mmCIF file with all atom_site columns, C-alpha atoms in Angstrom:
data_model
loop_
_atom_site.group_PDB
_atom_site.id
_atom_site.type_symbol
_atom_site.label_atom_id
_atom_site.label_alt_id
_atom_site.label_comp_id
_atom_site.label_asym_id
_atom_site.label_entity_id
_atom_site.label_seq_id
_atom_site.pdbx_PDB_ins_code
_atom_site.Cartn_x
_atom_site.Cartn_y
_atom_site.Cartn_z
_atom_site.occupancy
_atom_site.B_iso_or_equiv
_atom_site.pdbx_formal_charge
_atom_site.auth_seq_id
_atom_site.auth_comp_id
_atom_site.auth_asym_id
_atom_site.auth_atom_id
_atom_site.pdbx_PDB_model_num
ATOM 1   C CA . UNK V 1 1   ? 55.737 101.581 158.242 1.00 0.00 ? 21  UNK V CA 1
ATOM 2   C CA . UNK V 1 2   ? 52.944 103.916 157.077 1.00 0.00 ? 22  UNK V CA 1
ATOM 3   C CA . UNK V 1 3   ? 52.343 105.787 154.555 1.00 0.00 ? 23  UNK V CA 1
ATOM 4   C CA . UNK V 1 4   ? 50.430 109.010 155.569 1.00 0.00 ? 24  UNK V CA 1
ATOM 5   C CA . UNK V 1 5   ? 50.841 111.009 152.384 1.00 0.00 ? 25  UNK V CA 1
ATOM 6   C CA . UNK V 1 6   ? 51.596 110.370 148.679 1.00 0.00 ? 26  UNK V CA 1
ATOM 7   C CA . UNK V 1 7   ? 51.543 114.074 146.783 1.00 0.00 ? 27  UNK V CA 1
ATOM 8   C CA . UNK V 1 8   ? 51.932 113.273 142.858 1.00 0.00 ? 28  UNK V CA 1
ATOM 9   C CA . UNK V 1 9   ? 53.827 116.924 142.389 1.00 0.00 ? 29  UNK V CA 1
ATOM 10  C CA . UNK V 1 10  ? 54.641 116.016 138.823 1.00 0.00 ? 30  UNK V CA 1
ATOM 11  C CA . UNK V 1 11  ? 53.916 112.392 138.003 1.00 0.00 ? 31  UNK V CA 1
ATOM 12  C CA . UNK V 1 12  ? 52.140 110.825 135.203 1.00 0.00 ? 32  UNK V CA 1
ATOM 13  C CA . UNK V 1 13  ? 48.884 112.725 134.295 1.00 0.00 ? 33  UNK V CA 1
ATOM 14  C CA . UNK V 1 14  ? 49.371 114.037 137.504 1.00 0.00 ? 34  UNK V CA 1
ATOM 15  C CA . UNK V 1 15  ? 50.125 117.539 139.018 1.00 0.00 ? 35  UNK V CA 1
ATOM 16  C CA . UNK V 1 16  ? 50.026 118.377 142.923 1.00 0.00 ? 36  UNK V CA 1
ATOM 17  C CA . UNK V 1 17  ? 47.560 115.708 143.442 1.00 0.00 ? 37  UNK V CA 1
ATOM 18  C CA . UNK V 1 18  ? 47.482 114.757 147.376 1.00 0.00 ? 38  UNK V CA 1
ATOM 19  C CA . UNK V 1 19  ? 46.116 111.465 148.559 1.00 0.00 ? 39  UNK V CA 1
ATOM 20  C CA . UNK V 1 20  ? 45.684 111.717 151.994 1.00 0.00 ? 40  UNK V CA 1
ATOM 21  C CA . UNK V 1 21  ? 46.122 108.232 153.723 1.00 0.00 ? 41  UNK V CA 1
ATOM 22  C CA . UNK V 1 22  ? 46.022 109.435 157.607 1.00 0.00 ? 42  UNK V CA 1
ATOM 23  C CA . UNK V 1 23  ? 42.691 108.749 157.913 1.00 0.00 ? 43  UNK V CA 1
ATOM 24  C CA . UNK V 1 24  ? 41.380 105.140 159.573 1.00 0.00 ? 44  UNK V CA 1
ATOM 25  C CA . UNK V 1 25  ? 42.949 102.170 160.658 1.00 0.00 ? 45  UNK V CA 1
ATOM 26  C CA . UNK V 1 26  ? 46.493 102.058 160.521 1.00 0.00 ? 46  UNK V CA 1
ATOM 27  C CA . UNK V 1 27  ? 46.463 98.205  159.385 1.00 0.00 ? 47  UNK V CA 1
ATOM 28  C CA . UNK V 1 28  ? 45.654 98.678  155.607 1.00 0.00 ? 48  UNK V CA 1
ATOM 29  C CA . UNK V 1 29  ? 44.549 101.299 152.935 1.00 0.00 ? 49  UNK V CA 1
ATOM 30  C CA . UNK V 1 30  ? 43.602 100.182 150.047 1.00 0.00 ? 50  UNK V CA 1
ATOM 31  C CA . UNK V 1 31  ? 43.048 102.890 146.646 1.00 0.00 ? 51  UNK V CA 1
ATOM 32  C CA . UNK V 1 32  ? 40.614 101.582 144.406 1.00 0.00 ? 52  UNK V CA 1
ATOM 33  C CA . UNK V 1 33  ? 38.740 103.457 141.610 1.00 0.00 ? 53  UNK V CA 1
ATOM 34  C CA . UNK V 1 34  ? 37.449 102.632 138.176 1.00 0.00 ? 54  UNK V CA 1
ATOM 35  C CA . UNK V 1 35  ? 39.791 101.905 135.151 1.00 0.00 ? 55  UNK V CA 1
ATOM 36  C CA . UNK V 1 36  ? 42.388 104.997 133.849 1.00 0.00 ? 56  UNK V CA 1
ATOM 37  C CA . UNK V 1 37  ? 41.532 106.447 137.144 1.00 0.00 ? 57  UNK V CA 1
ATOM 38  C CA . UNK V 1 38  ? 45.205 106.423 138.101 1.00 0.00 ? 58  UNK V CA 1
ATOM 39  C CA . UNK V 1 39  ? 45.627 103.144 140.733 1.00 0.00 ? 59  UNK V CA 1
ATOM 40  C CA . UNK V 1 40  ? 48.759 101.828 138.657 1.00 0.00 ? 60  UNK V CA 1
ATOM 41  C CA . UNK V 1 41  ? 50.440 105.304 138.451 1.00 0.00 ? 61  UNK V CA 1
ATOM 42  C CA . UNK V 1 42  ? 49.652 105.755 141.986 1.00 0.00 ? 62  UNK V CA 1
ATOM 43  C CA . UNK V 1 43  ? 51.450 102.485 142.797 1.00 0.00 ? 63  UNK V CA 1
ATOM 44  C CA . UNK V 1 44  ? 54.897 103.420 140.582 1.00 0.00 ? 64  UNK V CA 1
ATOM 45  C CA . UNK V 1 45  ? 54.887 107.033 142.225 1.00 0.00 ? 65  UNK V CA 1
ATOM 46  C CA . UNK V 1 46  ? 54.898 104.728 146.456 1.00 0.00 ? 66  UNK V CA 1
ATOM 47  C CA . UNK V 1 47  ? 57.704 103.140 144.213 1.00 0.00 ? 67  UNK V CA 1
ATOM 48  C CA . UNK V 1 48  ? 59.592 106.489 142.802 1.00 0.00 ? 68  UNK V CA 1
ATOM 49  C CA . UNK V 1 49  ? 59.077 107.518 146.154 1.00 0.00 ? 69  UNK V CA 1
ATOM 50  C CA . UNK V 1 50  ? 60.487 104.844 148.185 1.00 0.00 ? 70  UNK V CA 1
ATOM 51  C CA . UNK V 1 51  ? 63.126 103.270 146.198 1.00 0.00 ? 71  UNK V CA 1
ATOM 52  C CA . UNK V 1 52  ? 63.949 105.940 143.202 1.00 0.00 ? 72  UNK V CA 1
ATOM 53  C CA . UNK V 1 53  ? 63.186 106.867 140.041 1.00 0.00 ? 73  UNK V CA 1
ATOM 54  C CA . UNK V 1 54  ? 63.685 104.205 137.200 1.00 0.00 ? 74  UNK V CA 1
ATOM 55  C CA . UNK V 1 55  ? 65.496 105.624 134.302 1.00 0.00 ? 75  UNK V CA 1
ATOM 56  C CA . UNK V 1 56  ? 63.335 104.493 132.140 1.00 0.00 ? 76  UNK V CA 1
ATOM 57  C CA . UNK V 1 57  ? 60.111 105.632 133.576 1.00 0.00 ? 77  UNK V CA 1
ATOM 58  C CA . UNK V 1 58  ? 57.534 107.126 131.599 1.00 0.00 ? 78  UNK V CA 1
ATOM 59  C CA . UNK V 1 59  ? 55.932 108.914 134.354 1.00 0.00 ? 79  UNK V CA 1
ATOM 60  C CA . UNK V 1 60  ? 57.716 112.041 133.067 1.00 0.00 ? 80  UNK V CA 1
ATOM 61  C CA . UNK V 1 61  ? 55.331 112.520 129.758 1.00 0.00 ? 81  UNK V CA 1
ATOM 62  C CA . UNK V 1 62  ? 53.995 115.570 130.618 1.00 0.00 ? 82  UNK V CA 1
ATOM 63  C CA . UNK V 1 63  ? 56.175 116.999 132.744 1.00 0.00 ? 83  UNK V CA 1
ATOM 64  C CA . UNK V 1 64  ? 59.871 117.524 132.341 1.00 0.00 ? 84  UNK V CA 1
ATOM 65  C CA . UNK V 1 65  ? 60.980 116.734 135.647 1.00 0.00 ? 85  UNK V CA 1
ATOM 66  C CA . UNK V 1 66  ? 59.197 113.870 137.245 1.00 0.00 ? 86  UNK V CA 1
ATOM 67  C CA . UNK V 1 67  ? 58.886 114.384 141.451 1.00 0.00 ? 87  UNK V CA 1
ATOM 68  C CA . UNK V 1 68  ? 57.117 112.882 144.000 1.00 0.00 ? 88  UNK V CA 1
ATOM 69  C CA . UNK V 1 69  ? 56.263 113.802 147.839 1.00 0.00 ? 89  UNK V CA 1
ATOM 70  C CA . UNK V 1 70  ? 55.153 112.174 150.878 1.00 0.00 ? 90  UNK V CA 1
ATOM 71  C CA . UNK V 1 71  ? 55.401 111.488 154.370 1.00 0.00 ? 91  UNK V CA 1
ATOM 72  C CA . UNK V 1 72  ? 56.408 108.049 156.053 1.00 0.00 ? 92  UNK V CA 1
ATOM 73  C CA . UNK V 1 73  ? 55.384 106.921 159.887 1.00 0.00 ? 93  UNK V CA 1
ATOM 74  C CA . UNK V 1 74  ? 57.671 103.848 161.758 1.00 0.00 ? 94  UNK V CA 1
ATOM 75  C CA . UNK V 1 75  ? 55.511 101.648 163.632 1.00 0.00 ? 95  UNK V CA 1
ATOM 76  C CA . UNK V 1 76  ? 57.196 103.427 167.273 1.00 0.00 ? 96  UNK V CA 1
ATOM 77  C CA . UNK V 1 77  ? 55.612 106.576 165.659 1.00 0.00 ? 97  UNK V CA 1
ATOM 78  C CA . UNK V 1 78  ? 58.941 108.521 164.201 1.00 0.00 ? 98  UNK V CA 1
ATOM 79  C CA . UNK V 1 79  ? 57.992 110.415 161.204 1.00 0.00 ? 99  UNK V CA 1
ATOM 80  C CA . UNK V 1 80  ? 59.726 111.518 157.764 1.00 0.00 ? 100 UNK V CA 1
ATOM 81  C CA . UNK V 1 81  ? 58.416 113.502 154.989 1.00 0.00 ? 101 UNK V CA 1
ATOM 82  C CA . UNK V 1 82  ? 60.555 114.135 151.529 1.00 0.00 ? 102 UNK V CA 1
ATOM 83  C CA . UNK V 1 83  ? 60.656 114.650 147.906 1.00 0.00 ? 103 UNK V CA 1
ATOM 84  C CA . UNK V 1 84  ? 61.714 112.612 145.446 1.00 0.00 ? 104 UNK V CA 1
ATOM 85  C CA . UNK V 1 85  ? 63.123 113.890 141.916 1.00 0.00 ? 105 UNK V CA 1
ATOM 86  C CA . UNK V 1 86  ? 64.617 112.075 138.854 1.00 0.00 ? 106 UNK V CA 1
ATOM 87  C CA . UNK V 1 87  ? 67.468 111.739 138.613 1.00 0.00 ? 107 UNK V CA 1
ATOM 88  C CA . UNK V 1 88  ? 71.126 109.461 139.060 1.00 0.00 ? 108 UNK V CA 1
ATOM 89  C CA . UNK V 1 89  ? 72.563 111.108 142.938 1.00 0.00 ? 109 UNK V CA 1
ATOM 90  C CA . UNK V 1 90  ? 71.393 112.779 145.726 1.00 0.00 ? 110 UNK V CA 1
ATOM 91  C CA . UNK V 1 91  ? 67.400 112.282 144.755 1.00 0.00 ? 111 UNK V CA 1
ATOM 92  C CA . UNK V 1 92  ? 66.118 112.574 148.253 1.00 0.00 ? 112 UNK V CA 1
ATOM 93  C CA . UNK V 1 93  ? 65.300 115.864 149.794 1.00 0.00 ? 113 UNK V CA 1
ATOM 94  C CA . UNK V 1 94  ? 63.940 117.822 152.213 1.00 0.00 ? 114 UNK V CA 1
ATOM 95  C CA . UNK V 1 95  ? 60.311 118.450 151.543 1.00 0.00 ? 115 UNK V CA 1
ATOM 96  C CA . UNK V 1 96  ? 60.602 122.729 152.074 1.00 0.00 ? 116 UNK V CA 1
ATOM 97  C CA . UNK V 1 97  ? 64.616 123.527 151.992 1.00 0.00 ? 117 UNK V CA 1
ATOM 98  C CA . UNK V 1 98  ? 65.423 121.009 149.070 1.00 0.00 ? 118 UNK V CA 1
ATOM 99  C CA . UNK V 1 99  ? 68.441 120.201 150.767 1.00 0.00 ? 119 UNK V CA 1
ATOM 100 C CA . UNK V 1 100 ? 69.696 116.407 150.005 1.00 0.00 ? 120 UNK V CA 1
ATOM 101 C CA . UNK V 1 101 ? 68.966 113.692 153.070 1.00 0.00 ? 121 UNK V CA 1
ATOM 102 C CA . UNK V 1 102 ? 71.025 110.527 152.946 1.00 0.00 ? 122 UNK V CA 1
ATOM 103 C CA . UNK V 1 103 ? 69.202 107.634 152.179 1.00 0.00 ? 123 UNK V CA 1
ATOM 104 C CA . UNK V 1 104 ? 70.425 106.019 154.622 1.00 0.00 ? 124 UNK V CA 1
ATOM 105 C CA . UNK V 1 105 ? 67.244 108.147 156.842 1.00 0.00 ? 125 UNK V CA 1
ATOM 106 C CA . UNK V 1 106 ? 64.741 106.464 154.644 1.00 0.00 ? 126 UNK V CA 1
ATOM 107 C CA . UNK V 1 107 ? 66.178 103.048 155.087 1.00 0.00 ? 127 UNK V CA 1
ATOM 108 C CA . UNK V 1 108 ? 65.246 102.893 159.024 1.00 0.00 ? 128 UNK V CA 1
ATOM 109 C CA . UNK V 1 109 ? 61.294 102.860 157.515 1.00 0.00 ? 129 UNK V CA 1
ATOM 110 C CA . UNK V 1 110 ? 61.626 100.798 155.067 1.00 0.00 ? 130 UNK V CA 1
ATOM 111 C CA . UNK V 1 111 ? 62.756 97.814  157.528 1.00 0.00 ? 131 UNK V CA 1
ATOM 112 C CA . UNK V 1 112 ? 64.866 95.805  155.117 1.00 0.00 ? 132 UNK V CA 1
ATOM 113 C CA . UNK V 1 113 ? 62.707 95.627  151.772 1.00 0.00 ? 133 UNK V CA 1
ATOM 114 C CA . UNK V 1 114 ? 64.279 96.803  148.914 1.00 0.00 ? 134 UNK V CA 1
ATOM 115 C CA . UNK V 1 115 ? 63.132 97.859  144.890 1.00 0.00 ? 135 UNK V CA 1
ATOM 116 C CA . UNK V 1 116 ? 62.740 93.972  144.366 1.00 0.00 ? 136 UNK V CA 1
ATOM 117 C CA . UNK V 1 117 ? 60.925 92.980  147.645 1.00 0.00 ? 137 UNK V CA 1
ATOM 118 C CA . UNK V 1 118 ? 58.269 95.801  146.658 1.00 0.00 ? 138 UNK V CA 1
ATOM 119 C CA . UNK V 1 119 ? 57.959 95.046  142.954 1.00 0.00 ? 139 UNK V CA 1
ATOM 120 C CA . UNK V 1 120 ? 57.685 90.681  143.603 1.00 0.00 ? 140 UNK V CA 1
ATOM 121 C CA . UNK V 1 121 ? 54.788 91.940  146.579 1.00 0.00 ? 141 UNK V CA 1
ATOM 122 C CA . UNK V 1 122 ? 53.244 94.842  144.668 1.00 0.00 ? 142 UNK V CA 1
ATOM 123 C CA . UNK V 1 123 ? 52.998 92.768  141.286 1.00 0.00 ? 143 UNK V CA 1
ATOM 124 C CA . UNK V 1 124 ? 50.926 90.132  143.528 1.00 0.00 ? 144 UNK V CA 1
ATOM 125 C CA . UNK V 1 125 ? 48.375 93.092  144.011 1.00 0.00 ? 145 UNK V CA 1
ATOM 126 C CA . UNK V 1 126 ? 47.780 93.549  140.713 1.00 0.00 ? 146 UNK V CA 1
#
């Protein structure tokens, strides 16, 4: 799986901020900046985005409701693009209409790793 886009809509410090990852090698992307520049927040919005909202995030400081966007690619080239909001059910929509997608859709890119999986490899990065 690829990420192609990560769009902090209301996350953090952030608001509509885009970080365009189609450009390069597929293989790896790697986000690096100086210090408070936003790498760590950029890392727990691929998380909101892929596995849900925590419930006690505090990513949702300056803005009421907390969403994320972005757009996935499989390695056989199928693509997905969705929102992700706050909250308990149906979190996962359609990027224009808002209209819930089953998670079940994201599953097939995420190949089997789960909210722990990510957090044991992404703390590793850190």
């Amino acid at each position: 799986m690829r990420i192609c886009e990560l769009n902090l809509l209301a996350f953090g410090t952030f608001t509509d901020t885009l970080i365009d990852l189609t450009s390069g090698e597929a293989s790896l992307q790697v986000i690096y900046g100086p210090n408070e520049s936003g790498k760590s927040t950029s890392l727990r919005a691929i998380q909101s985005l892929l596995f849900g909202f925590s419930h006690t995030s505090k990513d949702g400081f300056l803005h009421d409701k907390p969403k994320v966007a972005g757009s996935l690619q499989s390695a056989s080239g199928k693509e997905i693009s969705f929102v992700r909001r706050k909250g308990r059910k149906n979190t996962l929509l359609h990027p224009v209409t808002e209209v819930v997608i089953p998670e079940s859709e994201l599953h097939v890119f995420l190949g089997g790793v789960d909210r722990g999986t990510f957090e044991g490899d992404a703390r590793q990065l850190l």
